[in-house]
Short mmCIF file of C-alpha atoms and ligand atoms in Angstrom, two decimals:
data_model
loop_
_atom_site.label_atom_id
_atom_site.label_comp_id
_atom_site.label_asym_id
_atom_site.label_seq_id
_atom_site.Cartn_x
_atom_site.Cartn_y
_atom_site.Cartn_z
CA MET A 21 -20.25 -2.28 -24.55
CA GLN A 22 -18.36 0.51 -26.25
CA LYS A 23 -16.06 2.47 -23.93
CA ILE A 24 -16.90 6.17 -23.78
CA ASN A 25 -15.50 8.62 -21.22
CA ARG A 26 -18.01 9.33 -18.49
CA THR A 27 -19.96 12.58 -18.37
CA VAL A 28 -21.29 13.56 -14.94
CA ILE A 29 -25.01 14.10 -14.99
CA VAL A 30 -24.85 17.73 -13.87
CA ASN A 31 -22.87 18.47 -17.05
CA ALA A 32 -24.86 16.16 -19.29
CA LEU A 33 -28.09 17.95 -18.34
CA LYS A 34 -26.54 21.29 -19.34
CA SER A 35 -25.03 19.93 -22.53
CA ALA A 36 -26.15 21.32 -25.86
CA GLU A 37 -24.62 18.44 -27.81
CA ILE A 38 -27.86 16.89 -28.93
CA GLY A 39 -27.32 13.77 -31.01
CA ARG A 40 -23.98 12.86 -29.44
CA GLU A 41 -23.44 9.49 -27.80
CA ILE A 42 -22.26 9.87 -24.20
CA ASN A 43 -21.73 7.69 -21.15
CA ILE A 44 -23.23 8.22 -17.70
CA LYS A 45 -23.05 6.12 -14.56
CA GLY A 46 -25.27 6.29 -11.52
CA TRP A 47 -27.91 4.81 -9.25
CA VAL A 48 -31.49 4.12 -10.24
CA ARG A 49 -34.05 6.30 -8.52
CA THR A 50 -37.11 4.99 -10.36
CA HIS A 51 -37.85 2.64 -13.21
CA ARG A 52 -41.21 2.44 -14.94
CA GLY A 53 -42.44 1.50 -18.38
CA ASN A 54 -44.69 -0.51 -20.67
CA LYS A 55 -44.09 -3.07 -23.39
CA ASN A 56 -42.75 -0.45 -25.82
CA VAL A 57 -40.64 1.88 -23.77
CA HIS A 58 -39.10 2.14 -20.30
CA PHE A 59 -37.95 5.20 -18.34
CA ILE A 60 -35.13 5.02 -15.81
CA ALA A 61 -34.36 8.03 -13.62
CA LEU A 62 -30.61 7.88 -12.93
CA ASN A 63 -28.77 9.97 -10.34
CA ASP A 64 -25.00 10.14 -9.85
CA GLY A 65 -24.87 12.61 -6.92
CA SER A 66 -23.45 15.47 -8.97
CA THR A 67 -26.84 17.23 -8.85
CA ILE A 68 -30.28 16.83 -7.34
CA HIS A 69 -31.61 16.29 -10.87
CA ASN A 70 -31.82 12.88 -12.51
CA MET A 71 -31.07 11.97 -16.10
CA GLN A 72 -34.00 10.27 -17.70
CA VAL A 73 -32.80 7.22 -19.59
CA VAL A 74 -35.25 6.15 -22.28
CA VAL A 75 -35.11 2.46 -23.15
CA ASP A 76 -36.62 1.33 -26.43
CA MET A 77 -37.89 -2.20 -25.82
CA GLY A 78 -37.00 -3.16 -29.36
CA LYS A 79 -33.33 -3.14 -28.32
CA PHE A 80 -33.49 -4.72 -24.84
CA THR A 81 -35.20 -7.74 -23.34
CA GLU A 82 -37.57 -7.87 -20.34
CA GLU A 83 -35.04 -10.23 -18.75
CA GLN A 84 -32.30 -7.56 -18.79
CA LEU A 85 -34.56 -4.82 -17.50
CA LYS A 86 -35.98 -6.83 -14.62
CA LEU A 87 -32.81 -6.31 -12.60
CA ILE A 88 -32.93 -2.53 -12.98
CA THR A 89 -34.69 -1.61 -9.75
CA THR A 90 -34.43 1.33 -7.36
CA GLY A 91 -30.90 1.47 -5.95
CA ALA A 92 -29.19 -0.55 -8.69
CA CYS A 93 -26.03 0.95 -10.19
CA LEU A 94 -25.84 1.31 -13.97
CA ASN A 95 -23.33 2.13 -16.65
CA VAL A 96 -25.20 3.59 -19.61
CA ASN A 97 -24.29 4.68 -23.12
CA GLY A 98 -26.90 6.66 -24.97
CA ILE A 99 -27.71 9.41 -27.43
CA LEU A 100 -28.40 12.78 -25.87
CA THR A 101 -31.82 13.87 -27.12
CA GLN A 102 -34.13 16.82 -26.65
CA SER A 103 -36.72 15.77 -24.13
CA VAL A 104 -40.37 15.79 -25.07
CA GLY A 105 -41.51 15.05 -21.53
CA GLN A 106 -41.93 17.64 -18.83
CA GLY A 107 -39.38 18.49 -16.18
CA GLN A 108 -36.16 18.00 -18.09
CA SER A 109 -34.61 19.50 -21.21
CA VAL A 110 -32.51 16.55 -22.32
CA GLU A 111 -32.74 12.81 -21.90
CA LEU A 112 -30.68 9.85 -22.92
CA ALA A 113 -31.82 7.29 -25.50
CA ALA A 114 -30.00 4.19 -24.27
CA THR A 115 -27.75 2.32 -26.69
CA ALA A 116 -26.13 0.00 -24.12
CA ILE A 117 -26.70 -0.70 -20.43
CA GLU A 118 -24.42 -2.57 -18.07
CA ILE A 119 -25.55 -3.35 -14.52
CA TYR A 120 -22.70 -2.73 -12.08
CA GLY A 121 -24.69 -3.71 -9.02
CA VAL A 122 -28.23 -4.88 -8.39
CA ALA A 123 -30.30 -3.89 -5.34
CA ASP A 124 -32.81 -6.62 -4.55
CA PRO A 125 -36.11 -4.76 -4.00
CA THR A 126 -37.17 -7.24 -1.34
CA GLN A 127 -34.13 -6.22 0.71
CA TYR A 128 -32.98 -2.73 -0.31
CA PRO A 129 -34.07 -0.43 2.54
CA LEU A 130 -34.65 2.64 0.34
CA GLN A 131 -37.69 2.42 -1.82
CA LYS A 132 -38.98 5.18 -4.02
CA LYS A 133 -41.72 6.10 -1.57
CA GLY A 134 -40.76 8.84 0.89
CA HIS A 135 -39.17 7.69 4.13
CA THR A 136 -39.24 9.58 7.43
CA LEU A 137 -36.09 11.36 8.55
CA GLU A 138 -36.13 9.22 11.71
CA TYR A 139 -36.06 6.03 9.65
CA LEU A 140 -33.29 7.40 7.44
CA ARG A 141 -31.15 8.08 10.54
CA GLU A 142 -31.24 4.34 11.22
CA ILE A 143 -29.78 3.71 7.78
CA ALA A 144 -27.26 6.53 7.76
CA HIS A 145 -24.97 4.37 5.61
CA LEU A 146 -27.47 4.56 2.75
CA ARG A 147 -29.22 7.88 3.29
CA PRO A 148 -26.73 9.88 1.15
CA ARG A 149 -28.51 8.18 -1.79
CA THR A 150 -31.74 10.05 -1.11
CA ASN A 151 -32.53 13.41 -2.70
CA THR A 152 -32.71 15.07 0.71
CA PHE A 153 -29.32 13.93 1.93
CA GLY A 154 -27.69 14.43 -1.45
CA ALA A 155 -28.81 18.04 -1.25
CA ILE A 156 -27.68 18.42 2.37
CA PHE A 157 -24.22 16.96 1.82
CA ARG A 158 -23.60 18.98 -1.34
CA LEU A 159 -24.55 22.05 0.71
CA ARG A 160 -22.27 20.96 3.54
CA HIS A 161 -19.34 20.78 1.14
CA ASN A 162 -20.23 24.18 -0.24
CA MET A 163 -20.39 25.75 3.19
CA ALA A 164 -16.92 24.40 3.98
CA MET A 165 -15.62 25.92 0.74
CA ALA A 166 -17.35 29.22 1.51
CA ILE A 167 -15.74 29.34 4.94
CA HIS A 168 -12.22 28.70 3.70
CA THR A 169 -12.70 31.18 0.85
CA PHE A 170 -14.08 33.89 3.13
CA PHE A 171 -11.12 33.76 5.48
CA HIS A 172 -8.51 33.21 2.80
CA GLU A 173 -9.74 36.27 0.88
CA ARG A 174 -9.41 38.33 4.06
CA GLY A 175 -5.86 37.22 4.83
CA PHE A 176 -6.65 34.81 7.68
CA PHE A 177 -4.46 31.73 8.03
CA TYR A 178 -5.98 28.28 8.54
CA PHE A 179 -4.36 27.06 11.74
CA HIS A 180 -4.55 23.46 12.99
CA THR A 181 -5.11 23.02 16.69
CA PRO A 182 -4.77 19.69 18.48
CA VAL A 183 -7.65 17.26 18.77
CA ILE A 184 -6.08 15.60 21.83
CA THR A 185 -5.53 18.10 24.61
CA GLY A 186 -4.73 18.44 28.29
CA SER A 187 -6.80 21.58 28.91
CA ASP A 188 -10.52 22.25 29.18
CA CYS A 189 -10.97 25.50 27.25
CA GLU A 190 -14.60 26.07 28.14
CA GLY A 191 -14.15 24.80 31.70
CA ALA A 192 -17.48 23.07 31.53
CA GLY A 193 -16.14 19.60 32.34
CA GLN A 194 -17.75 17.97 29.34
CA MET A 195 -14.68 16.28 27.95
CA PHE A 196 -14.23 12.79 26.55
CA GLN A 197 -11.15 11.24 28.09
CA VAL A 198 -8.46 9.74 25.86
CA THR A 199 -6.53 6.87 27.35
CA THR A 200 -4.75 3.64 26.53
CA LEU A 201 -4.94 2.45 30.16
CA ASN A 202 -6.52 -0.95 30.63
CA LEU A 203 -9.88 -0.16 32.18
CA TYR A 204 -10.00 -3.65 33.72
CA ASP A 205 -6.81 -3.04 35.63
CA ILE A 206 -6.45 0.58 36.69
CA LYS A 207 -3.39 1.29 38.84
CA LYS A 208 -3.85 3.76 41.70
CA THR A 209 -1.27 5.95 43.42
CA PRO A 210 -0.78 5.50 47.19
CA GLN A 211 -3.17 8.49 47.59
CA GLY A 212 -5.88 6.63 45.65
CA ALA A 213 -5.67 8.74 42.48
CA ILE A 214 -5.35 7.15 39.06
CA ASP A 215 -1.72 6.66 38.09
CA TYR A 216 -1.37 8.22 34.67
CA SER A 217 2.36 7.72 34.46
CA ASN A 218 1.80 4.57 32.42
CA ASP A 219 -0.84 6.12 30.21
CA PHE A 220 0.13 6.92 26.62
CA PHE A 221 0.84 10.59 27.26
CA GLY A 222 1.87 10.11 30.89
CA ARG A 223 -0.89 12.47 31.94
CA PRO A 224 -4.68 12.77 31.66
CA THR A 225 -5.82 13.87 28.19
CA SER A 226 -9.13 14.47 26.46
CA LEU A 227 -10.67 15.30 23.09
CA THR A 228 -10.81 19.04 22.55
CA VAL A 229 -13.94 21.09 23.25
CA SER A 230 -12.49 24.06 21.37
CA GLY A 231 -9.32 25.08 19.56
CA GLN A 232 -9.55 28.60 20.90
CA LEU A 233 -6.70 28.64 23.43
CA GLU A 234 -4.20 27.43 20.84
CA GLY A 235 -5.88 29.67 18.27
CA GLU A 236 -5.13 32.67 20.45
CA LEU A 237 -1.45 31.77 20.56
CA ALA A 238 -1.45 31.80 16.77
CA ALA A 239 -3.41 35.06 16.45
CA LEU A 240 -0.82 36.76 18.65
CA ALA A 241 1.81 35.77 16.12
CA LEU A 242 0.16 35.54 12.69
CA GLY A 243 -2.36 38.31 13.27
CA ALA A 244 -5.52 36.64 12.03
CA ILE A 245 -6.20 32.91 11.99
CA TYR A 246 -9.10 30.51 11.94
CA THR A 247 -9.52 26.90 12.90
CA PHE A 248 -11.97 24.47 11.35
CA GLY A 249 -12.04 21.07 12.93
CA PRO A 250 -13.91 18.46 14.88
CA THR A 251 -14.91 19.29 18.43
CA PHE A 252 -16.18 16.97 21.13
CA ARG A 253 -18.52 17.55 24.03
CA ALA A 254 -19.91 14.94 26.39
CA GLU A 255 -23.00 17.04 26.99
CA ASN A 256 -25.80 14.80 28.05
CA SER A 257 -28.33 16.99 26.30
CA ASN A 258 -30.58 15.16 23.95
CA THR A 259 -31.74 18.16 21.91
CA PRO A 260 -32.17 18.77 18.18
CA ARG A 261 -29.25 21.24 18.39
CA HIS A 262 -26.51 19.32 20.23
CA LEU A 263 -24.04 16.73 19.02
CA ALA A 264 -21.28 14.98 20.94
CA GLU A 265 -19.03 15.40 17.88
CA PHE A 266 -19.46 18.55 15.84
CA TRP A 267 -17.33 20.85 13.72
CA MET A 268 -16.41 24.33 14.80
CA ILE A 269 -14.89 27.29 12.99
CA GLU A 270 -12.97 29.61 15.28
CA PRO A 271 -11.47 32.83 13.92
CA GLU A 272 -9.16 34.73 16.26
CA VAL A 273 -7.84 38.21 15.46
CA ALA A 274 -5.16 40.36 17.09
CA PHE A 275 -6.12 44.00 17.71
CA PHE A 276 -9.83 43.26 17.31
CA GLU A 277 -12.23 44.67 19.88
CA ILE A 278 -15.72 43.34 20.46
CA ALA A 279 -17.33 45.65 17.87
CA ASP A 280 -14.92 44.42 15.17
CA ASN A 281 -15.66 40.87 16.23
CA MET A 282 -19.40 41.40 15.85
CA GLN A 283 -18.97 42.89 12.40
CA LEU A 284 -16.77 39.96 11.34
CA ALA A 285 -19.37 37.48 12.61
CA GLN A 286 -22.14 39.18 10.68
CA GLU A 287 -20.19 39.44 7.44
CA PHE A 288 -19.00 35.86 7.79
CA ILE A 289 -22.47 34.35 8.12
CA GLN A 290 -23.89 36.61 5.42
CA TYR A 291 -21.11 35.52 3.07
CA CYS A 292 -21.84 31.83 3.65
CA VAL A 293 -25.59 32.23 3.24
CA ARG A 294 -25.13 34.25 0.05
CA TRP A 295 -22.83 31.51 -1.26
CA ALA A 296 -25.54 28.94 -0.58
CA LEU A 297 -28.21 31.01 -2.31
CA GLU A 298 -26.06 31.69 -5.34
CA ARG A 299 -24.32 28.36 -5.84
CA CYS A 300 -26.65 25.76 -4.37
CA THR A 301 -29.90 27.05 -5.80
CA ASP A 302 -31.26 23.67 -6.94
CA ASP A 303 -30.58 21.96 -3.64
CA ILE A 304 -32.01 24.82 -1.57
CA GLU A 305 -35.10 24.99 -3.76
CA PHE A 306 -35.58 21.26 -3.30
CA LEU A 307 -35.27 21.45 0.48
CA ALA A 308 -37.59 24.47 0.60
CA LYS A 309 -40.21 22.62 -1.41
CA MET A 310 -39.95 19.47 0.71
CA TYR A 311 -39.55 20.83 4.22
CA ASP A 312 -39.79 24.55 4.68
CA ASN A 313 -41.57 27.03 2.39
CA ALA A 314 -40.12 30.04 4.19
CA LEU A 315 -36.49 28.89 3.83
CA ILE A 316 -35.42 31.05 0.91
CA ASP A 317 -37.02 34.21 2.30
CA ARG A 318 -35.32 33.58 5.63
CA LEU A 319 -31.93 33.15 3.97
CA ARG A 320 -32.36 36.29 1.85
CA PHE A 321 -33.43 38.31 4.87
CA VAL A 322 -30.25 37.42 6.75
CA THR A 323 -28.02 38.46 3.85
CA GLU A 324 -29.76 41.80 3.48
CA ASN A 325 -30.20 43.04 7.05
CA ASP A 326 -27.90 44.03 9.88
CA PHE A 327 -28.02 41.90 12.99
CA GLN A 328 -29.54 43.62 16.03
CA ARG A 329 -26.90 44.39 18.69
CA LEU A 330 -27.81 44.75 22.35
CA THR A 331 -26.48 43.81 25.76
CA TYR A 332 -27.54 40.80 27.79
CA THR A 333 -28.93 43.21 30.39
CA GLU A 334 -31.11 44.93 27.79
CA GLY A 335 -32.22 41.53 26.54
CA VAL A 336 -33.24 40.43 30.03
CA ILE A 337 -35.26 43.66 30.48
CA ILE A 338 -37.18 42.91 27.27
CA LEU A 339 -37.83 39.34 28.38
CA LYS A 340 -38.95 40.32 31.88
CA ASP A 341 -41.21 42.91 30.36
CA VAL A 342 -42.99 40.41 28.17
CA VAL A 343 -43.25 37.91 31.03
CA ALA A 344 -44.95 40.67 33.06
CA LYS A 345 -47.40 41.04 30.19
CA GLY A 346 -48.35 37.36 30.48
CA ARG A 347 -46.02 35.63 28.06
CA LYS A 348 -45.14 32.14 29.35
CA PHE A 349 -41.71 30.54 29.16
CA GLU A 350 -40.78 27.12 30.46
CA PHE A 351 -37.75 28.55 32.31
CA PRO A 352 -37.82 31.69 34.49
CA VAL A 353 -36.03 34.87 33.38
CA ASP A 354 -33.81 36.80 35.74
CA TRP A 355 -30.55 38.73 35.45
CA GLY A 356 -27.77 36.21 35.87
CA ILE A 357 -29.38 33.19 34.26
CA ASP A 358 -27.98 31.47 31.22
CA LEU A 359 -30.63 32.24 28.60
CA GLN A 360 -32.51 29.23 27.31
CA SER A 361 -33.14 28.60 23.66
CA GLU A 362 -36.80 29.69 24.11
CA HIS A 363 -35.63 33.09 25.42
CA GLU A 364 -33.12 33.55 22.63
CA ARG A 365 -35.70 32.63 20.03
CA TYR A 366 -38.25 35.03 21.49
CA LEU A 367 -35.82 37.93 21.07
CA VAL A 368 -34.94 36.89 17.53
CA GLU A 369 -38.22 35.62 16.11
CA GLU A 370 -40.81 37.69 17.91
CA HIS A 371 -39.26 40.84 19.32
CA PHE A 372 -36.63 41.98 16.81
CA LYS A 373 -37.58 39.67 13.93
CA ARG A 374 -33.94 39.46 12.85
CA PRO A 375 -30.67 37.88 14.02
CA VAL A 376 -29.48 39.29 17.33
CA ILE A 377 -26.02 39.74 18.85
CA LEU A 378 -26.14 39.82 22.65
CA THR A 379 -23.09 41.14 24.47
CA ASP A 380 -21.77 41.73 27.99
CA TYR A 381 -23.02 38.64 29.80
CA PRO A 382 -22.69 38.04 33.55
CA LYS A 383 -19.18 36.75 34.17
CA GLU A 384 -20.48 33.81 36.25
CA ILE A 385 -22.04 32.11 33.23
CA LYS A 386 -19.11 32.62 30.85
CA SER A 387 -15.61 31.23 30.49
CA PHE A 388 -12.54 32.46 32.34
CA TYR A 389 -10.81 33.97 29.30
CA MET A 390 -13.36 36.69 28.49
CA LYS A 391 -12.39 40.33 28.94
CA GLN A 392 -13.74 41.72 32.19
CA ASN A 393 -15.79 44.90 32.03
CA ASP A 394 -15.24 47.76 34.46
CA ASP A 395 -18.58 47.11 36.19
CA GLY A 396 -17.01 44.04 37.80
CA LYS A 397 -20.10 41.99 36.92
CA THR A 398 -20.04 41.41 33.19
CA VAL A 399 -17.61 40.19 30.55
CA ARG A 400 -17.23 41.20 26.93
CA ALA A 401 -18.94 38.12 25.55
CA MET A 402 -21.01 37.98 22.39
CA ASP A 403 -23.52 35.38 21.30
CA VAL A 404 -25.09 35.51 17.86
CA LEU A 405 -28.68 34.26 17.99
CA PHE A 406 -30.53 33.03 14.92
CA PRO A 407 -34.11 32.29 13.97
CA LYS A 408 -35.09 28.63 14.48
CA ILE A 409 -31.62 27.88 15.91
CA GLY A 410 -30.94 30.05 18.93
CA GLU A 411 -27.18 30.37 19.53
CA ILE A 412 -25.20 29.89 16.34
CA ILE A 413 -22.00 31.70 17.42
CA GLY A 414 -20.36 32.20 20.80
CA GLY A 415 -17.36 34.48 21.21
CA SER A 416 -15.77 37.36 23.06
CA GLN A 417 -13.04 39.89 23.36
CA ARG A 418 -10.32 38.15 25.38
CA GLU A 419 -8.83 39.28 28.66
CA GLU A 420 -5.38 40.50 27.69
CA ASP A 421 -4.31 41.58 31.17
CA TYR A 422 -2.10 38.94 32.77
CA GLU A 423 -3.07 39.64 36.40
CA LYS A 424 -6.80 39.77 35.73
CA LEU A 425 -6.74 36.63 33.64
CA LYS A 426 -4.68 34.70 36.16
CA ARG A 427 -6.97 35.75 39.02
CA ARG A 428 -10.09 34.70 37.11
CA ALA A 429 -8.55 31.34 36.23
CA GLU A 430 -7.77 30.79 39.90
CA GLU A 431 -11.30 31.76 40.94
CA MET A 432 -12.61 29.19 38.50
CA HIS A 433 -10.19 26.53 39.78
CA ILE A 434 -8.32 26.09 36.52
CA PRO A 435 -4.93 24.59 37.39
CA ASP A 436 -1.96 26.72 36.40
CA LYS A 437 -0.17 23.60 35.13
CA ASP A 438 -2.85 23.24 32.44
CA ILE A 439 -2.74 26.79 31.10
CA TRP A 440 0.68 28.28 31.96
CA TRP A 441 1.47 28.40 28.24
CA TYR A 442 -1.75 30.30 27.55
CA LEU A 443 -1.00 32.79 30.33
CA ASP A 444 2.47 33.30 28.83
CA THR A 445 0.92 35.14 25.86
CA ARG A 446 -0.21 37.80 28.35
CA ARG A 447 3.25 38.01 29.88
CA PHE A 448 5.03 38.48 26.55
CA GLY A 449 3.74 41.02 24.06
CA THR A 450 0.09 40.82 25.01
CA ALA A 451 -2.43 42.64 22.82
CA PRO A 452 -6.16 43.22 22.64
CA HIS A 453 -7.74 40.45 20.62
CA SER A 454 -11.06 38.79 19.96
CA GLY A 455 -12.58 35.74 18.33
CA PHE A 456 -15.59 33.49 18.16
CA GLY A 457 -16.75 29.98 17.37
CA LEU A 458 -19.38 29.08 14.80
CA GLY A 459 -21.00 25.68 15.15
CA PHE A 460 -20.78 24.29 11.62
CA GLU A 461 -23.86 22.10 12.03
CA ARG A 462 -25.86 25.02 13.45
CA LEU A 463 -25.02 26.93 10.25
CA MET A 464 -26.05 23.85 8.30
CA LEU A 465 -29.39 23.76 10.13
CA PHE A 466 -29.94 27.34 9.11
CA VAL A 467 -29.08 27.03 5.43
CA THR A 468 -30.91 23.72 4.90
CA GLY A 469 -33.96 24.53 7.01
CA MET A 470 -33.68 21.08 8.63
CA GLN A 471 -34.99 20.79 12.18
CA ASN A 472 -32.65 18.23 13.68
CA ILE A 473 -28.87 18.52 13.88
CA ARG A 474 -28.61 14.74 13.35
CA ASP A 475 -29.72 15.35 9.76
CA VAL A 476 -26.99 17.77 8.71
CA ILE A 477 -23.90 15.70 9.59
CA PRO A 478 -23.23 12.40 7.80
CA PHE A 479 -22.81 10.23 10.91
CA PRO A 480 -24.18 11.90 14.04
CA ARG A 481 -22.75 11.08 17.45
CA THR A 482 -25.11 11.65 20.36
CA THR A 483 -25.72 10.01 23.73
CA HIS A 484 -25.97 6.24 23.23
CA ASN A 485 -25.43 6.56 19.53
CA ALA A 486 -22.16 6.05 17.69
CA ASP A 487 -23.21 3.68 14.92
CA PHE A 488 -21.52 3.60 11.52
O1 4AD B 22 -20.27 28.95 22.69
P1 4AD B 22 -19.21 27.91 22.59
O2 4AD B 22 -19.10 26.90 23.68
O3 4AD B 22 -17.86 28.73 22.42
C1 4AD B 22 -16.60 28.22 22.38
O4 4AD B 22 -16.32 27.05 22.37
C2 4AD B 22 -15.54 29.26 22.23
N1 4AD B 22 -14.25 28.66 22.59
C3 4AD B 22 -15.56 29.80 20.83
C4 4AD B 22 -14.55 30.90 20.61
O5 4AD B 22 -14.73 31.97 21.13
N2 4AD B 22 -13.49 30.63 19.85
O6 4AD B 22 -19.36 27.12 21.21
C5 4AD B 22 -19.35 27.81 19.99
C6 4AD B 22 -20.46 27.34 19.08
C7 4AD B 22 -21.85 27.52 19.65
O7 4AD B 22 -22.32 28.83 19.47
C8 4AD B 22 -22.64 26.51 18.86
O8 4AD B 22 -22.95 27.02 17.58
C9 4AD B 22 -21.63 25.41 18.67
O9 4AD B 22 -20.35 25.94 18.87
N3 4AD B 22 -21.84 24.30 19.64
C10 4AD B 22 -22.38 23.12 19.33
N4 4AD B 22 -22.85 22.64 18.17
C11 4AD B 22 -23.35 21.38 18.16
N5 4AD B 22 -23.36 20.58 19.26
C12 4AD B 22 -22.89 21.02 20.44
N6 4AD B 22 -22.88 20.20 21.51
C13 4AD B 22 -22.36 22.34 20.51
N7 4AD B 22 -21.81 23.08 21.50
C14 4AD B 22 -21.49 24.26 20.94
MG1 MG B 23 -21.88 29.39 23.89
#
């Protein structure tokens, strides 16, 4: 077979060089034909669209073509021709075909018929080869690029915070422990505690639940930073919105107050969604057609409209009001509760019909580091709530006052030995500052219109599931 430099299919489909012989490589999506001509739909992952390879049976034998089944990998030379069929503008008239790898149809788990998303989760090692997951993972890459570009253009520095940590930022006790101790032979101190002196770090350590505390140190030196890394939470919540391993983006900005923080959050999400609409049109159109007709309208709406801003207290009044009018929720509403997803979605989808930013939550349900309001009851928290998702961003203005922060940490039983370095920033050159965390997979749920967070990360980790 003549060696020709490969053209990726996304470029070949756009090419105007009709009549030229090119080479493509990819995986067979479908193969059909009769005794005169065969059609092979080939996909190489560069686009949702396939190249149609037309095989003139005068040049190839039945024997050769028998092995070309769904999933097989091919190396194809052919003449780029104007397509007469519907649905594509160019196709490839094959001149030579080499089979790199067959995929025995009696064993290959992906057949051309549609599979359920649940089934595809069981074969997560192969699901990137489907149209749906090709589209999702191209979008995921694009959202990562959008995020880095957004912050880079605004002068934020990408700051790397540790994955292994000794502090529990959110104080929720949902950390995965990291240890090299032999679990079969745990040594105890005379007091009965575990002796960590022989552990790798000589102390208890865990996987991080957030890079925020270290991010704040950086913001109070570099001015504006963001983190973007894996985050781990041993939450035993089996919901379509929680993962044990997810990715979080955490900007942190010196001299930002809560209003600046809200504006940044809005512009940030709008930028990413606009990026998706402008640069991932084919993939979004495919997902809209397959799963969610309203997807594109929903994405446009978010880019064009301000998010509604109101306080937690105002939100609770609205919710209590509608409960009084007979609206049923699974969980009761009262000032002081942590709002459930059903409450958040009511405010967003039914009451305001737009994204909502709730601020000034009761201090009891928020983390120790949030700036305390003068009312003594609330903190300057902000949650961004989205249609179909609920909470997509959590953040706050930070408590910059050393005494207040130290007192709150003590009240919440956070040991000084774990956070003395964090408190130091308030002793030396403290400043007002704010930040937030965006759950990357929650953003992915929004831009893809998928319903389950397990379908927007390549290899989901949830309770009792860490395959692949
Ligand atoms: O609201 P959270 O817990 O906030 C923080 O961790 C802060 N330290 C952020 C900051 O201010 N720098 O988490 C932030 C976001 C949530 O809004 C949600 O989108 C996502 O992270 N998130 C999860 N995503 C998937 N699975 C989980 N288990 C998640 N927990 C939080
Ligand atoms: Mg939160």
